[in-house]
PDB file of C-alpha atoms in Angstrom:
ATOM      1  CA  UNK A   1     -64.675  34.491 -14.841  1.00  0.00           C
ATOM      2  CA  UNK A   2     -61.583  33.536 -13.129  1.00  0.00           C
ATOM      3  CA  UNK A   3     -61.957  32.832  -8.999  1.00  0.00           C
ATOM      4  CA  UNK A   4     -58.477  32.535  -7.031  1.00  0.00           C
ATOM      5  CA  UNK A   5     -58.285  29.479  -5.313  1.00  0.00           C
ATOM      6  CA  UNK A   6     -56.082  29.798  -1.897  1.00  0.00           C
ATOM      7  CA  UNK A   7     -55.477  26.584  -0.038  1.00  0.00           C
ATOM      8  CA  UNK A   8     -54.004  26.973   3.282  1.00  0.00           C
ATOM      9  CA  UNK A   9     -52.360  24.441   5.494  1.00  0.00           C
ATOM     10  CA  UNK A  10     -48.468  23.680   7.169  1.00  0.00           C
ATOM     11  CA  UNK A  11     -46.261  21.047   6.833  1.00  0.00           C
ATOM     12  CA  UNK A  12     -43.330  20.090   9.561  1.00  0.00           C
ATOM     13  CA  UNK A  13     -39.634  19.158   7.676  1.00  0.00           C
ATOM     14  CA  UNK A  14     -37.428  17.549   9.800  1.00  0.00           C
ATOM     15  CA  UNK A  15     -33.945  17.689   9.114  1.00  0.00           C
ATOM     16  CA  UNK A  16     -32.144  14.964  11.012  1.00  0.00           C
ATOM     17  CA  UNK A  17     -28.654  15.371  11.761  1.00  0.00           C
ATOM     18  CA  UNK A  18     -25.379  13.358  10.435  1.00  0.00           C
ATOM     19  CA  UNK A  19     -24.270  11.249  12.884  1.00  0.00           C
ATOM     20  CA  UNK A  20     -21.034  13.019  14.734  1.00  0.00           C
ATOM     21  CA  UNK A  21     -17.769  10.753  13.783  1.00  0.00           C
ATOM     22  CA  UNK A  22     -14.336  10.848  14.951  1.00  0.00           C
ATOM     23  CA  UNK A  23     -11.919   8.370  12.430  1.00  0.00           C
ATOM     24  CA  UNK A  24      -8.003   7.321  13.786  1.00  0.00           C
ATOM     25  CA  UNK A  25      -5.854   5.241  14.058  1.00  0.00           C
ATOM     26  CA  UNK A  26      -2.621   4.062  15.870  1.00  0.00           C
ATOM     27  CA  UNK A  27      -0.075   4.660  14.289  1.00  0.00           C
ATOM     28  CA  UNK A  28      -0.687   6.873  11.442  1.00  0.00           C
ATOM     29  CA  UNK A  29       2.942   5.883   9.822  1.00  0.00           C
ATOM     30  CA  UNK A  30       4.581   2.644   9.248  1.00  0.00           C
ATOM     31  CA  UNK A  31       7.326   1.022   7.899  1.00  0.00           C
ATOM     32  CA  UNK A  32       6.500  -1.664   4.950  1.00  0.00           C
ATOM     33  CA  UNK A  33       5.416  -5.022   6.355  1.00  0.00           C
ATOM     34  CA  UNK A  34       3.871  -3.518   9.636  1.00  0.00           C
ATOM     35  CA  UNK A  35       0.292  -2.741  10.503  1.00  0.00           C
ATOM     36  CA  UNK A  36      -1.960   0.084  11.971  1.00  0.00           C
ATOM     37  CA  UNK A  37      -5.367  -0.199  13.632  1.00  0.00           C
ATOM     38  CA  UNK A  38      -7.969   1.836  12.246  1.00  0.00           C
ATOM     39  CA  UNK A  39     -11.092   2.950  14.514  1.00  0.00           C
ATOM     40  CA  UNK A  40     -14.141   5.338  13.879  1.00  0.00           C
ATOM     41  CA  UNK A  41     -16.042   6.002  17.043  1.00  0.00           C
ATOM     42  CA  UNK A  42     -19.668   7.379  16.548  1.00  0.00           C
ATOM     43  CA  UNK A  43     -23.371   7.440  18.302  1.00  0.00           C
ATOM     44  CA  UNK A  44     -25.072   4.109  19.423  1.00  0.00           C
ATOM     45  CA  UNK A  45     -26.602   2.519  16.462  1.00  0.00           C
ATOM     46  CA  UNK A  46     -24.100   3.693  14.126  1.00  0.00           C
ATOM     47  CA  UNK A  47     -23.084   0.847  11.232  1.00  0.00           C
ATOM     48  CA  UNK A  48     -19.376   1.335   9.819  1.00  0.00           C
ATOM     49  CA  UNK A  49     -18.312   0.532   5.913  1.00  0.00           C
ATOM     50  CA  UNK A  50     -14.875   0.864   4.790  1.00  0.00           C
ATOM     51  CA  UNK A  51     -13.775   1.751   1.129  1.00  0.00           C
ATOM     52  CA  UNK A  52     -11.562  -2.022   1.296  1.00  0.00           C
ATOM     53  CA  UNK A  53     -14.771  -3.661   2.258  1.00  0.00           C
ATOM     54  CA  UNK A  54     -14.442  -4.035   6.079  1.00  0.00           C
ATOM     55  CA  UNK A  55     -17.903  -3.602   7.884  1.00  0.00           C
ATOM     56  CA  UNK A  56     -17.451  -2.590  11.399  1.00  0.00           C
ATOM     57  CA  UNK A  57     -16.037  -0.117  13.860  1.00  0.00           C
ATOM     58  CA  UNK A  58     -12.075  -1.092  14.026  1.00  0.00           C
ATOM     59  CA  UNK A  59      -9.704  -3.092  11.322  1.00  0.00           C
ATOM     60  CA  UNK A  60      -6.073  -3.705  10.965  1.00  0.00           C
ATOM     61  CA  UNK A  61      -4.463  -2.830   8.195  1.00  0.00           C
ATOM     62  CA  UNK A  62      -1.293  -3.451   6.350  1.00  0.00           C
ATOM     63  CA  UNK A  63      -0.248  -1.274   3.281  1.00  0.00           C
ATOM     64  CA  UNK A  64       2.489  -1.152   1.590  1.00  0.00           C
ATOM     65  CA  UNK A  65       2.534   2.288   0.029  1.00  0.00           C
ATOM     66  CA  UNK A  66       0.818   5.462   1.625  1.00  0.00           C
ATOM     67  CA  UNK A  67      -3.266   4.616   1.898  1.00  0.00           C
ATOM     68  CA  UNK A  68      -6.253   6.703   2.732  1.00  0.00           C
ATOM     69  CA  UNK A  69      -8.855   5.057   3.526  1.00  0.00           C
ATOM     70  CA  UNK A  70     -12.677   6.813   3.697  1.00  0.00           C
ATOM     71  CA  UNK A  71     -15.551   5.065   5.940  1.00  0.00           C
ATOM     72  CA  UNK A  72     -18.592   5.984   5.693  1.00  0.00           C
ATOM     73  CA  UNK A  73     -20.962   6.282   8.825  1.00  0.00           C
ATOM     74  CA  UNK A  74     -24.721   4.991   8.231  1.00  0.00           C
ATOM     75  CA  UNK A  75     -26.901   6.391  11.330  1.00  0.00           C
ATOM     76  CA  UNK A  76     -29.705   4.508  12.894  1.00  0.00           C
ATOM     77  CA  UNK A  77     -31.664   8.009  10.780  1.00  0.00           C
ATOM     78  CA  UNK A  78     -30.245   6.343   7.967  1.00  0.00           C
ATOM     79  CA  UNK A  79     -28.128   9.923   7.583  1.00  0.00           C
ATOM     80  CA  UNK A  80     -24.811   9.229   6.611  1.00  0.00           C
ATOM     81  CA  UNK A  81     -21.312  10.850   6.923  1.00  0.00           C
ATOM     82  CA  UNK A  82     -18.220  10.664   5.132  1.00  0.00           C
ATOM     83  CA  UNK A  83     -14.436  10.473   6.664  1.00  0.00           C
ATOM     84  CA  UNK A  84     -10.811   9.598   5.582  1.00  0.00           C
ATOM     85  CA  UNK A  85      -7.520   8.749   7.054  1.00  0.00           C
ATOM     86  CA  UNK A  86      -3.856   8.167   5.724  1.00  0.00           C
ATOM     87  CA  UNK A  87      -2.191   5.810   6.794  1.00  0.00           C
ATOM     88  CA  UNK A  88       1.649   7.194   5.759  1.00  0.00           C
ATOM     89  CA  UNK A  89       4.233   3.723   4.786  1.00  0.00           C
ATOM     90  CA  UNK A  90       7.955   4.381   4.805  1.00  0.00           C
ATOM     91  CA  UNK A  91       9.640   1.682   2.536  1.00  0.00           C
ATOM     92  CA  UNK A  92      12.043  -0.523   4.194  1.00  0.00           C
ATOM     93  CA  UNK A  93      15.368   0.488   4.040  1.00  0.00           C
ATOM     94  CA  UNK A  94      17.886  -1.463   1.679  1.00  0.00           C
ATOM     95  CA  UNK A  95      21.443  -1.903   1.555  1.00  0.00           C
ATOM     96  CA  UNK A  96      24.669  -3.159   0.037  1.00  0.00           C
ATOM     97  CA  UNK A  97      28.342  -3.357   1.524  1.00  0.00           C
ATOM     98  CA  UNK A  98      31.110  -4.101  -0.533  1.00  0.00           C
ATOM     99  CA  UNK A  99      34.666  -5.036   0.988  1.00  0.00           C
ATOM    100  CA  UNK A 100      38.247  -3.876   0.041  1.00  0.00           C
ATOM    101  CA  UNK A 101      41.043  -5.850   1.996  1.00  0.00           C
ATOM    102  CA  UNK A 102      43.965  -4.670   3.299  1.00  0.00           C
ATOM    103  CA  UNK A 103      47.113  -5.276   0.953  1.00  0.00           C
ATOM    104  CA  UNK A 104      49.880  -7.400   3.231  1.00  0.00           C
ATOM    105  CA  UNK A 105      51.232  -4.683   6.317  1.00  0.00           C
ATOM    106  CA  UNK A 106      49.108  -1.606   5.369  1.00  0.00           C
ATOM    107  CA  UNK A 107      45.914  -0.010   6.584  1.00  0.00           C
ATOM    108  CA  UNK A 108      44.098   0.821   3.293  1.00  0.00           C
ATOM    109  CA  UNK A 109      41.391  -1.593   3.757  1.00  0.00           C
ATOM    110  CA  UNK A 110      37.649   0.148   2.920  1.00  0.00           C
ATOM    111  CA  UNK A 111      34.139  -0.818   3.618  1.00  0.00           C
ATOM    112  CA  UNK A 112      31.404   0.957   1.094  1.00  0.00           C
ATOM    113  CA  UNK A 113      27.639   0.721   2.638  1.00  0.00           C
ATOM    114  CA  UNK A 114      24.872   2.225   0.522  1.00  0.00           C
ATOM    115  CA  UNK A 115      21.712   2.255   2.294  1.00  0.00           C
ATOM    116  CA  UNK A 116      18.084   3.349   0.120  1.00  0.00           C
ATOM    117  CA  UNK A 117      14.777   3.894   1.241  1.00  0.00           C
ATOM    118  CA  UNK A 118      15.486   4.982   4.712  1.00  0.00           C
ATOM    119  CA  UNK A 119      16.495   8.693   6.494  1.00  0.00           C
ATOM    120  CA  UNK A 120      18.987   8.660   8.631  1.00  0.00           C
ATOM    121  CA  UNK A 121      21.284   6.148  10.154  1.00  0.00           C
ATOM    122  CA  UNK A 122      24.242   5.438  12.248  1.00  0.00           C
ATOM    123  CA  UNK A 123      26.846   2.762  10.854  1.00  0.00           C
ATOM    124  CA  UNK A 124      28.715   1.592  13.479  1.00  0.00           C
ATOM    125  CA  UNK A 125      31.937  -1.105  12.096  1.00  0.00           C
ATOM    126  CA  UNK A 126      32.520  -3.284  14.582  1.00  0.00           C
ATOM    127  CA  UNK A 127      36.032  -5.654  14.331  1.00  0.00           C
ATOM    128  CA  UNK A 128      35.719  -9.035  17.218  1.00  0.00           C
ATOM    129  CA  UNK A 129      34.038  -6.812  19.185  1.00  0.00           C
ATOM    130  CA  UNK A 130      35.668  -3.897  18.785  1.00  0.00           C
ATOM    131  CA  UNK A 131      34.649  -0.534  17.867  1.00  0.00           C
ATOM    132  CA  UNK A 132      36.548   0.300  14.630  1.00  0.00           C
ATOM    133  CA  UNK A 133      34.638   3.549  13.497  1.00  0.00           C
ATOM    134  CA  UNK A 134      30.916   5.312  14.018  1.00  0.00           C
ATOM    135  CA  UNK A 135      29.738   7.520  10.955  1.00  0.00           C
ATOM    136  CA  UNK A 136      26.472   9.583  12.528  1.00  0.00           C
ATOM    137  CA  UNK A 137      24.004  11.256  10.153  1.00  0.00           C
ATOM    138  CA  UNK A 138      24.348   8.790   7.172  1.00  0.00           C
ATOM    139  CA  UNK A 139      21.384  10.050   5.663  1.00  0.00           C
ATOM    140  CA  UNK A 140      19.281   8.055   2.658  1.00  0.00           C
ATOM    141  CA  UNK A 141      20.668   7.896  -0.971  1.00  0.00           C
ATOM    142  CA  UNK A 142      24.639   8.393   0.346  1.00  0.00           C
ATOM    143  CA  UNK A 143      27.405   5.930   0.762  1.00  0.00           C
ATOM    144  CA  UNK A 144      29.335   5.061   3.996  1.00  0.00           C
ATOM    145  CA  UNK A 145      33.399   4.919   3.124  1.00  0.00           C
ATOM    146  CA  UNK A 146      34.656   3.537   5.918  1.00  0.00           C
ATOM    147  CA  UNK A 147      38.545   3.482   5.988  1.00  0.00           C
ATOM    148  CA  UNK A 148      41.152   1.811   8.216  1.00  0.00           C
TER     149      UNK A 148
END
């Protein structure tokens, strides 16, 4: 014969809680060569590790291309949380210029500027101080054909 055995008794599960993080940084987009502070502000007793290997709350960084990078938040619990931010890097803007003189008495002279990597520009031609001509809205990728 076969006797049921019930056991009775309770058990308490605690759940702790991530710890509560807020990730920026200042600025969020910048030109090749510069840099941007990151910071991740969280509760007391909070430890900090970065993806690049930085241990702490704040690091500077300098990319050059577009980055995220993810920290991760280790509570005093030892619950963790997870968080990213981009840091956005516009390439520097290049350029050439390339000259055609003025034959002897007329004014065909020409200046050609071709400017990459950037968004919009003003070329202003300036002749011993003078202003010779403004072009507004040069925008990326175009040329400049600045005439006499």
């Amino acid at each position: 014969m076969v006797q049921d055995v019930v056991a009775q008794g309770s058990t308490t599960i605690t759940v702790n809680p991530r710890p509560a993080i807020t990730v920026s940084a200042s600025p969020t987009t910048i030109c090749s060569g510069n840099s941007s502070t990151l910071l991740v502000t969280g509760p007391a007793g909070t430890t900090y590790n970065w993806d690049n290997g930085h241990v702490g709350s704040s690091q500077s960084v300098s990319p050059t291309i577009t980055t995220i990078y993810t920290v991760t938040a280790t509570a005093s619990n030892s619950c963790q949380t997870i968080d990213q931010i981009t840091i956005n890097v516009n390439p520097s803007p290049t350029y050439s210029a390339s000259l055609t003189n003025p034959t002897c008495g007329n004014l065909n002279g020409q200046i050609v500027l071709t400017v990459n990597n950037g968004t919009l520009y003003t070329v202003i031609l300036l002749i011993m101080g003078l202003l010779v001509k403004q072009v507004e809205r040069f925008q990326d990728w175009e040329q400049a054909h600045i005439t006499s």
